[in-house]
Amino acid sequence: MMKALSIKNLQKTYKNNIHALQDVDLDVEEGDFFALLGPNGAGKSTLIGIVTSLVTKTAGKVSIFDYDIETDFSAAKACIGVVPQEFNFSIFDKVIHIMMTQAGYYGLPRQIAYARAEKYLKKLNLWDRRKQSVRSLSGGLKRRLMIARALVHEPKLLILDEPTTGIDIELRRATWDFLQELNQKGTTIILTTHYLEEAEYLCKNVAIIHQGRIIENTNVKSLISTLDVETFVFDLTAPLNLDFSVNGFKTYMSDSHTLEVDVPKARSLNDVFRVLLEKNIAVKSMRNKVNRLEELFVRLINK
Ligand code: ADP
Ligand code: MG
């Protein structure tokens, strides 16, 4: 099987002597939907930057569909579409102009360029806004415009750096659906994220990066199945002492009305409810906390 991305022994040391990437080996198969998951500062954007030739590597080898990014630069570049973490267009430009300029950059004839712009702006619900300036778009729509722009030359590999950060839930869902459809039609997708949920919902395979090193590389399902603690957040109707505890569980009070409890899979939530009942504490609502990523890191780093 062809590899969409192959990275061997990649190193990046910035001028300030920060080792942003150390001994990174990574392969992504053609057709995969791959997550590079890690906290802020882990090295995700540096890795994406090197793959897309915006950042120079210190050492190592990177190939895109077997094209070396150094010796086969143009061929490699033609295979990639990238959605960077930061907005990088002129906010006074019109939406359609952004698309046409990008198409021109890839040498597409005008007619094809316009057809592609129409196709992807429609898919991302931006066609009606094609004559508006980028400035008038919400953060979420700007992000979607960057996705449309990255697709204008129909790359085989789409790379997105934190594509849904700062997007509201509705638009996030729509963006996820769009990416899923794109992947199903054959585009290989790599995204970086610091949301485990995003990787879980979208991706087949995942690499976890921590302090510039890949500390896990597996399929998402088996990664998720190793998690054995869930945190529940209880919103309480009455305030509680901040040093309140439930015997046998790790608890935190994030404020006087919010109790967080770590519940191992083997244990029952009933035990938590029992203690709360005994103390006459009523629970207004309960939700599952999104912090399983932290648990993963603790486990991986100590293994
Ligand atoms: P992530 O995208 O996972 O948040 P980054 O790749 O942006 O991580 O950063 C990795 C590390 O490299 C961090 O410690 C960051 O401060 C540092 N870093 C990133 N860009 C630069 C730069 N241009 N110059 C110096 N240090 C940088
Ligand atoms: Mg980043």
PDB file of N, CA, C and O in Angstrom, residues 135-193:
ATOM      1  N   ARG A 135     -13.361  39.547   5.965  1.00  0.00           N
ATOM      2  CA  ARG A 135     -13.561  40.227   7.239  1.00  0.00           C
ATOM      3  C   ARG A 135     -14.967  40.006   7.804  1.00  0.00           C
ATOM      4  O   ARG A 135     -15.161  39.969   9.011  1.00  0.00           O
ATOM      5  N   SER A 136     -15.950  39.873   6.907  1.00  0.00           N
ATOM      6  CA  SER A 136     -17.333  39.771   7.363  1.00  0.00           C
ATOM      7  C   SER A 136     -17.696  38.359   7.839  1.00  0.00           C
ATOM      8  O   SER A 136     -18.798  38.121   8.315  1.00  0.00           O
ATOM      9  N   LEU A 137     -16.785  37.409   7.677  1.00  0.00           N
ATOM     10  CA  LEU A 137     -17.089  36.032   8.069  1.00  0.00           C
ATOM     11  C   LEU A 137     -16.779  35.788   9.544  1.00  0.00           C
ATOM     12  O   LEU A 137     -15.832  36.355  10.084  1.00  0.00           O
ATOM     13  N   SER A 138     -17.563  34.899  10.158  1.00  0.00           N
ATOM     14  CA  SER A 138     -17.273  34.494  11.528  1.00  0.00           C
ATOM     15  C   SER A 138     -16.004  33.637  11.532  1.00  0.00           C
ATOM     16  O   SER A 138     -15.541  33.175  10.481  1.00  0.00           O
ATOM     17  N   GLY A 139     -15.457  33.410  12.705  1.00  0.00           N
ATOM     18  CA  GLY A 139     -14.254  32.583  12.822  1.00  0.00           C
ATOM     19  C   GLY A 139     -14.452  31.208  12.206  1.00  0.00           C
ATOM     20  O   GLY A 139     -13.578  30.693  11.503  1.00  0.00           O
ATOM     21  N   GLY A 140     -15.621  30.641  12.450  1.00  0.00           N
ATOM     22  CA  GLY A 140     -15.908  29.311  11.923  1.00  0.00           C
ATOM     23  C   GLY A 140     -15.955  29.302  10.401  1.00  0.00           C
ATOM     24  O   GLY A 140     -15.445  28.394   9.750  1.00  0.00           O
ATOM     25  N   LEU A 141     -16.562  30.340   9.829  1.00  0.00           N
ATOM     26  CA  LEU A 141     -16.652  30.414   8.365  1.00  0.00           C
ATOM     27  C   LEU A 141     -15.291  30.699   7.730  1.00  0.00           C
ATOM     28  O   LEU A 141     -14.984  30.218   6.643  1.00  0.00           O
ATOM     29  N   LYS A 142     -14.481  31.483   8.433  1.00  0.00           N
ATOM     30  CA  LYS A 142     -13.108  31.703   7.938  1.00  0.00           C
ATOM     31  C   LYS A 142     -12.374  30.369   7.873  1.00  0.00           C
ATOM     32  O   LYS A 142     -11.669  30.079   6.907  1.00  0.00           O
ATOM     33  N   ARG A 143     -12.550  29.573   8.903  1.00  0.00           N
ATOM     34  CA  ARG A 143     -11.903  28.255   8.934  1.00  0.00           C
ATOM     35  C   ARG A 143     -12.395  27.414   7.753  1.00  0.00           C
ATOM     36  O   ARG A 143     -11.629  26.748   7.076  1.00  0.00           O
ATOM     37  N   ARG A 144     -13.679  27.480   7.481  1.00  0.00           N
ATOM     38  CA  ARG A 144     -14.225  26.708   6.359  1.00  0.00           C
ATOM     39  C   ARG A 144     -13.716  27.236   5.021  1.00  0.00           C
ATOM     40  O   ARG A 144     -13.491  26.471   4.088  1.00  0.00           O
ATOM     41  N   LEU A 145     -13.510  28.528   4.945  1.00  0.00           N
ATOM     42  CA  LEU A 145     -12.933  29.090   3.720  1.00  0.00           C
ATOM     43  C   LEU A 145     -11.506  28.578   3.526  1.00  0.00           C
ATOM     44  O   LEU A 145     -11.088  28.271   2.404  1.00  0.00           O
ATOM     45  N   MET A 146     -10.773  28.443   4.617  1.00  0.00           N
ATOM     46  CA  MET A 146      -9.417  27.899   4.487  1.00  0.00           C
ATOM     47  C   MET A 146      -9.457  26.462   3.989  1.00  0.00           C
ATOM     48  O   MET A 146      -8.584  26.020   3.249  1.00  0.00           O
ATOM     49  N   ILE A 147     -10.485  25.721   4.414  1.00  0.00           N
ATOM     50  CA  ILE A 147     -10.631  24.336   3.942  1.00  0.00           C
ATOM     51  C   ILE A 147     -10.949  24.331   2.439  1.00  0.00           C
ATOM     52  O   ILE A 147     -10.338  23.605   1.660  1.00  0.00           O
ATOM     53  N   ALA A 148     -11.897  25.178   2.039  1.00  0.00           N
ATOM     54  CA  ALA A 148     -12.253  25.266   0.613  1.00  0.00           C
ATOM     55  C   ALA A 148     -11.022  25.635  -0.212  1.00  0.00           C
ATOM     56  O   ALA A 148     -10.749  25.043  -1.260  1.00  0.00           O
ATOM     57  N   ARG A 149     -10.273  26.596   0.281  1.00  0.00           N
ATOM     58  CA  ARG A 149      -9.084  27.055  -0.436  1.00  0.00           C
ATOM     59  C   ARG A 149      -8.056  25.926  -0.594  1.00  0.00           C
ATOM     60  O   ARG A 149      -7.425  25.778  -1.638  1.00  0.00           O
ATOM     61  N   ALA A 150      -7.920  25.131   0.466  1.00  0.00           N
ATOM     62  CA  ALA A 150      -6.932  24.044   0.441  1.00  0.00           C
ATOM     63  C   ALA A 150      -7.299  22.956  -0.568  1.00  0.00           C
ATOM     64  O   ALA A 150      -6.466  22.144  -0.940  1.00  0.00           O
ATOM     65  N   LEU A 151      -8.572  22.954  -0.995  1.00  0.00           N
ATOM     66  CA  LEU A 151      -9.041  21.871  -1.867  1.00  0.00           C
ATOM     67  C   LEU A 151      -9.093  22.252  -3.344  1.00  0.00           C
ATOM     68  O   LEU A 151      -9.406  21.426  -4.191  1.00  0.00           O
ATOM     69  N   VAL A 152      -8.781  23.494  -3.632  1.00  0.00           N
ATOM     70  CA  VAL A 152      -8.977  24.011  -4.983  1.00  0.00           C
ATOM     71  C   VAL A 152      -8.206  23.207  -6.043  1.00  0.00           C
ATOM     72  O   VAL A 152      -8.669  22.999  -7.159  1.00  0.00           O
ATOM     73  N   HIS A 153      -7.047  22.683  -5.677  1.00  0.00           N
ATOM     74  CA  HIS A 153      -6.284  21.857  -6.639  1.00  0.00           C
ATOM     75  C   HIS A 153      -6.526  20.362  -6.411  1.00  0.00           C
ATOM     76  O   HIS A 153      -5.810  19.525  -6.955  1.00  0.00           O
ATOM     77  N   GLU A 154      -7.551  20.042  -5.623  1.00  0.00           N
ATOM     78  CA  GLU A 154      -7.966  18.662  -5.333  1.00  0.00           C
ATOM     79  C   GLU A 154      -6.789  17.771  -4.967  1.00  0.00           C
ATOM     80  O   GLU A 154      -6.482  16.783  -5.642  1.00  0.00           O
ATOM     81  N   PRO A 155      -6.139  18.106  -3.862  1.00  0.00           N
ATOM     82  CA  PRO A 155      -4.968  17.334  -3.421  1.00  0.00           C
ATOM     83  C   PRO A 155      -5.368  15.934  -2.943  1.00  0.00           C
ATOM     84  O   PRO A 155      -6.490  15.738  -2.481  1.00  0.00           O
ATOM     85  N   LYS A 156      -4.416  14.998  -3.040  1.00  0.00           N
ATOM     86  CA  LYS A 156      -4.680  13.636  -2.568  1.00  0.00           C
ATOM     87  C   LYS A 156      -4.590  13.555  -1.052  1.00  0.00           C
ATOM     88  O   LYS A 156      -5.112  12.643  -0.435  1.00  0.00           O
ATOM     89  N   LEU A 157      -3.859  14.526  -0.481  1.00  0.00           N
ATOM     90  CA  LEU A 157      -3.668  14.543   0.975  1.00  0.00           C
ATOM     91  C   LEU A 157      -4.063  15.920   1.511  1.00  0.00           C
ATOM     92  O   LEU A 157      -3.527  16.933   1.070  1.00  0.00           O
ATOM     93  N   LEU A 158      -5.020  15.922   2.430  1.00  0.00           N
ATOM     94  CA  LEU A 158      -5.419  17.181   3.070  1.00  0.00           C
ATOM     95  C   LEU A 158      -4.909  17.164   4.507  1.00  0.00           C
ATOM     96  O   LEU A 158      -5.139  16.208   5.254  1.00  0.00           O
ATOM     97  N   ILE A 159      -4.202  18.228   4.865  1.00  0.00           N
ATOM     98  CA  ILE A 159      -3.644  18.326   6.210  1.00  0.00           C
ATOM     99  C   ILE A 159      -4.268  19.527   6.908  1.00  0.00           C
ATOM    100  O   ILE A 159      -4.238  20.638   6.382  1.00  0.00           O
ATOM    101  N   LEU A 160      -4.847  19.302   8.064  1.00  0.00           N
ATOM    102  CA  LEU A 160      -5.516  20.390   8.785  1.00  0.00           C
ATOM    103  C   LEU A 160      -4.933  20.518  10.185  1.00  0.00           C
ATOM    104  O   LEU A 160      -4.870  19.541  10.934  1.00  0.00           O
ATOM    105  N   ASP A 161      -4.499  21.731  10.512  1.00  0.00           N
ATOM    106  CA  ASP A 161      -3.911  21.974  11.830  1.00  0.00           C
ATOM    107  C   ASP A 161      -4.976  22.574  12.748  1.00  0.00           C
ATOM    108  O   ASP A 161      -5.333  23.738  12.610  1.00  0.00           O
ATOM    109  N   GLU A 162      -5.492  21.759  13.633  1.00  0.00           N
ATOM    110  CA  GLU A 162      -6.549  22.154  14.574  1.00  0.00           C
ATOM    111  C   GLU A 162      -7.740  22.798  13.860  1.00  0.00           C
ATOM    112  O   GLU A 162      -8.083  23.953  14.108  1.00  0.00           O
ATOM    113  N   PRO A 163      -8.400  22.024  12.993  1.00  0.00           N
ATOM    114  CA  PRO A 163      -9.422  22.601  12.112  1.00  0.00           C
ATOM    115  C   PRO A 163     -10.667  23.106  12.816  1.00  0.00           C
ATOM    116  O   PRO A 163     -11.365  23.943  12.255  1.00  0.00           O
ATOM    117  N   THR A 164     -10.976  22.630  13.997  1.00  0.00           N
ATOM    118  CA  THR A 164     -12.250  23.055  14.589  1.00  0.00           C
ATOM    119  C   THR A 164     -12.079  23.846  15.880  1.00  0.00           C
ATOM    120  O   THR A 164     -13.042  24.116  16.568  1.00  0.00           O
ATOM    121  N   THR A 165     -10.843  24.260  16.169  1.00  0.00           N
ATOM    122  CA  THR A 165     -10.640  25.124  17.329  1.00  0.00           C
ATOM    123  C   THR A 165     -11.353  26.451  17.088  1.00  0.00           C
ATOM    124  O   THR A 165     -11.178  27.066  16.044  1.00  0.00           O
ATOM    125  N   GLY A 166     -12.174  26.857  18.038  1.00  0.00           N
ATOM    126  CA  GLY A 166     -12.856  28.140  17.913  1.00  0.00           C
ATOM    127  C   GLY A 166     -14.086  28.108  17.026  1.00  0.00           C
ATOM    128  O   GLY A 166     -14.654  29.154  16.726  1.00  0.00           O
ATOM    129  N   ILE A 167     -14.493  26.924  16.582  1.00  0.00           N
ATOM    130  CA  ILE A 167     -15.735  26.809  15.806  1.00  0.00           C
ATOM    131  C   ILE A 167     -16.858  26.387  16.743  1.00  0.00           C
ATOM    132  O   ILE A 167     -16.658  25.520  17.590  1.00  0.00           O
ATOM    133  N   ASP A 168     -18.050  26.982  16.576  1.00  0.00           N
ATOM    134  CA  ASP A 168     -19.144  26.567  17.449  1.00  0.00           C
ATOM    135  C   ASP A 168     -19.602  25.161  17.076  1.00  0.00           C
ATOM    136  O   ASP A 168     -19.259  24.637  16.017  1.00  0.00           O
ATOM    137  N   ILE A 169     -20.369  24.558  17.966  1.00  0.00           N
ATOM    138  CA  ILE A 169     -20.668  23.124  17.876  1.00  0.00           C
ATOM    139  C   ILE A 169     -21.363  22.751  16.580  1.00  0.00           C
ATOM    140  O   ILE A 169     -21.024  21.762  15.938  1.00  0.00           O
ATOM    141  N   GLU A 170     -22.300  23.577  16.149  1.00  0.00           N
ATOM    142  CA  GLU A 170     -23.061  23.267  14.949  1.00  0.00           C
ATOM    143  C   GLU A 170     -22.151  23.217  13.713  1.00  0.00           C
ATOM    144  O   GLU A 170     -22.203  22.287  12.922  1.00  0.00           O
ATOM    145  N   LEU A 171     -21.316  24.248  13.611  1.00  0.00           N
ATOM    146  CA  LEU A 171     -20.416  24.333  12.474  1.00  0.00           C
ATOM    147  C   LEU A 171     -19.345  23.246  12.555  1.00  0.00           C
ATOM    148  O   LEU A 171     -18.890  22.725  11.538  1.00  0.00           O
ATOM    149  N   ARG A 172     -18.961  22.896  13.774  1.00  0.00           N
ATOM    150  CA  ARG A 172     -17.986  21.821  13.966  1.00  0.00           C
ATOM    151  C   ARG A 172     -18.533  20.517  13.399  1.00  0.00           C
ATOM    152  O   ARG A 172     -17.866  19.818  12.647  1.00  0.00           O
ATOM    153  N   ARG A 173     -19.786  20.217  13.756  1.00  0.00           N
ATOM    154  CA  ARG A 173     -20.438  19.004  13.236  1.00  0.00           C
ATOM    155  C   ARG A 173     -20.462  18.993  11.719  1.00  0.00           C
ATOM    156  O   ARG A 173     -20.139  18.003  11.084  1.00  0.00           O
ATOM    157  N   ALA A 174     -20.865  20.130  11.150  1.00  0.00           N
ATOM    158  CA  ALA A 174     -20.966  20.229   9.695  1.00  0.00           C
ATOM    159  C   ALA A 174     -19.584  20.034   9.062  1.00  0.00           C
ATOM    160  O   ALA A 174     -19.446  19.376   8.028  1.00  0.00           O
ATOM    161  N   THR A 175     -18.571  20.598   9.704  1.00  0.00           N
ATOM    162  CA  THR A 175     -17.215  20.466   9.181  1.00  0.00           C
ATOM    163  C   THR A 175     -16.749  19.019   9.287  1.00  0.00           C
ATOM    164  O   THR A 175     -16.153  18.473   8.348  1.00  0.00           O
ATOM    165  N   TRP A 176     -17.045  18.397  10.394  1.00  0.00           N
ATOM    166  CA  TRP A 176     -16.699  16.982  10.563  1.00  0.00           C
ATOM    167  C   TRP A 176     -17.360  16.133   9.469  1.00  0.00           C
ATOM    168  O   TRP A 176     -16.719  15.274   8.868  1.00  0.00           O
ATOM    169  N   ASP A 177     -18.648  16.393   9.228  1.00  0.00           N
ATOM    170  CA  ASP A 177     -19.365  15.618   8.214  1.00  0.00           C
ATOM    171  C   ASP A 177     -18.719  15.800   6.843  1.00  0.00           C
ATOM    172  O   ASP A 177     -18.555  14.852   6.083  1.00  0.00           O
ATOM    173  N   PHE A 178     -18.380  17.042   6.553  1.00  0.00           N
ATOM    174  CA  PHE A 178     -17.750  17.324   5.261  1.00  0.00           C
ATOM    175  C   PHE A 178     -16.438  16.553   5.116  1.00  0.00           C
ATOM    176  O   PHE A 178     -16.165  15.929   4.083  1.00  0.00           O
ATOM    177  N   LEU A 179     -15.617  16.586   6.161  1.00  0.00           N
ATOM    178  CA  LEU A 179     -14.316  15.916   6.100  1.00  0.00           C
ATOM    179  C   LEU A 179     -14.483  14.408   5.966  1.00  0.00           C
ATOM    180  O   LEU A 179     -13.750  13.750   5.223  1.00  0.00           O
ATOM    181  N   GLN A 180     -15.484  13.883   6.656  1.00  0.00           N
ATOM    182  CA  GLN A 180     -15.740  12.448   6.570  1.00  0.00           C
ATOM    183  C   GLN A 180     -16.104  12.037   5.144  1.00  0.00           C
ATOM    184  O   GLN A 180     -15.617  11.039   4.633  1.00  0.00           O
ATOM    185  N   GLU A 181     -16.944  12.849   4.543  1.00  0.00           N
ATOM    186  CA  GLU A 181     -17.367  12.554   3.174  1.00  0.00           C
ATOM    187  C   GLU A 181     -16.169  12.609   2.219  1.00  0.00           C
ATOM    188  O   GLU A 181     -15.999  11.747   1.360  1.00  0.00           O
ATOM    189  N   LEU A 182     -15.347  13.615   2.423  1.00  0.00           N
ATOM    190  CA  LEU A 182     -14.156  13.779   1.582  1.00  0.00           C
ATOM    191  C   LEU A 182     -13.247  12.555   1.696  1.00  0.00           C
ATOM    192  O   LEU A 182     -12.728  12.038   0.711  1.00  0.00           O
ATOM    193  N   ASN A 183     -13.060  12.102   2.927  1.00  0.00           N
ATOM    194  CA  ASN A 183     -12.223  10.926   3.172  1.00  0.00           C
ATOM    195  C   ASN A 183     -12.831   9.680   2.521  1.00  0.00           C
ATOM    196  O   ASN A 183     -12.133   8.875   1.908  1.00  0.00           O
ATOM    197  N   GLN A 184     -14.152   9.552   2.644  1.00  0.00           N
ATOM    198  CA  GLN A 184     -14.809   8.389   2.059  1.00  0.00           C
ATOM    199  C   GLN A 184     -14.663   8.357   0.543  1.00  0.00           C
ATOM    200  O   GLN A 184     -14.622   7.302  -0.064  1.00  0.00           O
ATOM    201  N   LYS A 185     -14.540   9.552  -0.037  1.00  0.00           N
ATOM    202  CA  LYS A 185     -14.371   9.607  -1.487  1.00  0.00           C
ATOM    203  C   LYS A 185     -12.910   9.428  -1.899  1.00  0.00           C
ATOM    204  O   LYS A 185     -12.587   9.519  -3.079  1.00  0.00           O
ATOM    205  N   GLY A 186     -12.031   9.225  -0.909  1.00  0.00           N
ATOM    206  CA  GLY A 186     -10.669   8.841  -1.262  1.00  0.00           C
ATOM    207  C   GLY A 186      -9.546   9.772  -0.841  1.00  0.00           C
ATOM    208  O   GLY A 186      -8.371   9.433  -1.001  1.00  0.00           O
ATOM    209  N   THR A 187      -9.874  10.969  -0.338  1.00  0.00           N
ATOM    210  CA  THR A 187      -8.807  11.877   0.082  1.00  0.00           C
ATOM    211  C   THR A 187      -8.236  11.413   1.425  1.00  0.00           C
ATOM    212  O   THR A 187      -8.987  11.139   2.360  1.00  0.00           O
ATOM    213  N   THR A 188      -6.933  11.300   1.484  1.00  0.00           N
ATOM    214  CA  THR A 188      -6.279  11.002   2.755  1.00  0.00           C
ATOM    215  C   THR A 188      -6.311  12.269   3.598  1.00  0.00           C
ATOM    216  O   THR A 188      -6.036  13.359   3.089  1.00  0.00           O
ATOM    217  N   ILE A 189      -6.657  12.137   4.871  1.00  0.00           N
ATOM    218  CA  ILE A 189      -6.733  13.324   5.723  1.00  0.00           C
ATOM    219  C   ILE A 189      -5.890  13.124   6.988  1.00  0.00           C
ATOM    220  O   ILE A 189      -5.949  12.076   7.624  1.00  0.00           O
ATOM    221  N   ILE A 190      -5.098  14.140   7.277  1.00  0.00           N
ATOM    222  CA  ILE A 190      -4.352  14.170   8.538  1.00  0.00           C
ATOM    223  C   ILE A 190      -4.777  15.432   9.251  1.00  0.00           C
ATOM    224  O   ILE A 190      -4.763  16.518   8.669  1.00  0.00           O
ATOM    225  N   LEU A 191      -5.190  15.306  10.489  1.00  0.00           N
ATOM    226  CA  LEU A 191      -5.480  16.517  11.251  1.00  0.00           C
ATOM    227  C   LEU A 191      -4.754  16.482  12.575  1.00  0.00           C
ATOM    228  O   LEU A 191      -4.445  15.416  13.106  1.00  0.00           O
ATOM    229  N   THR A 192      -4.443  17.659  13.077  1.00  0.00           N
ATOM    230  CA  THR A 192      -3.908  17.739  14.433  1.00  0.00           C
ATOM    231  C   THR A 192      -5.038  18.232  15.318  1.00  0.00           C
ATOM    232  O   THR A 192      -5.936  18.952  14.867  1.00  0.00           O
ATOM    233  N   THR A 193      -5.004  17.807  16.541  1.00  0.00           N
ATOM    234  CA  THR A 193      -6.041  18.238  17.458  1.00  0.00           C
ATOM    235  C   THR A 193      -5.560  18.072  18.893  1.00  0.00           C
ATOM    236  O   THR A 193      -4.655  17.281  19.162  1.00  0.00           O
TER     237      THR A 193
END
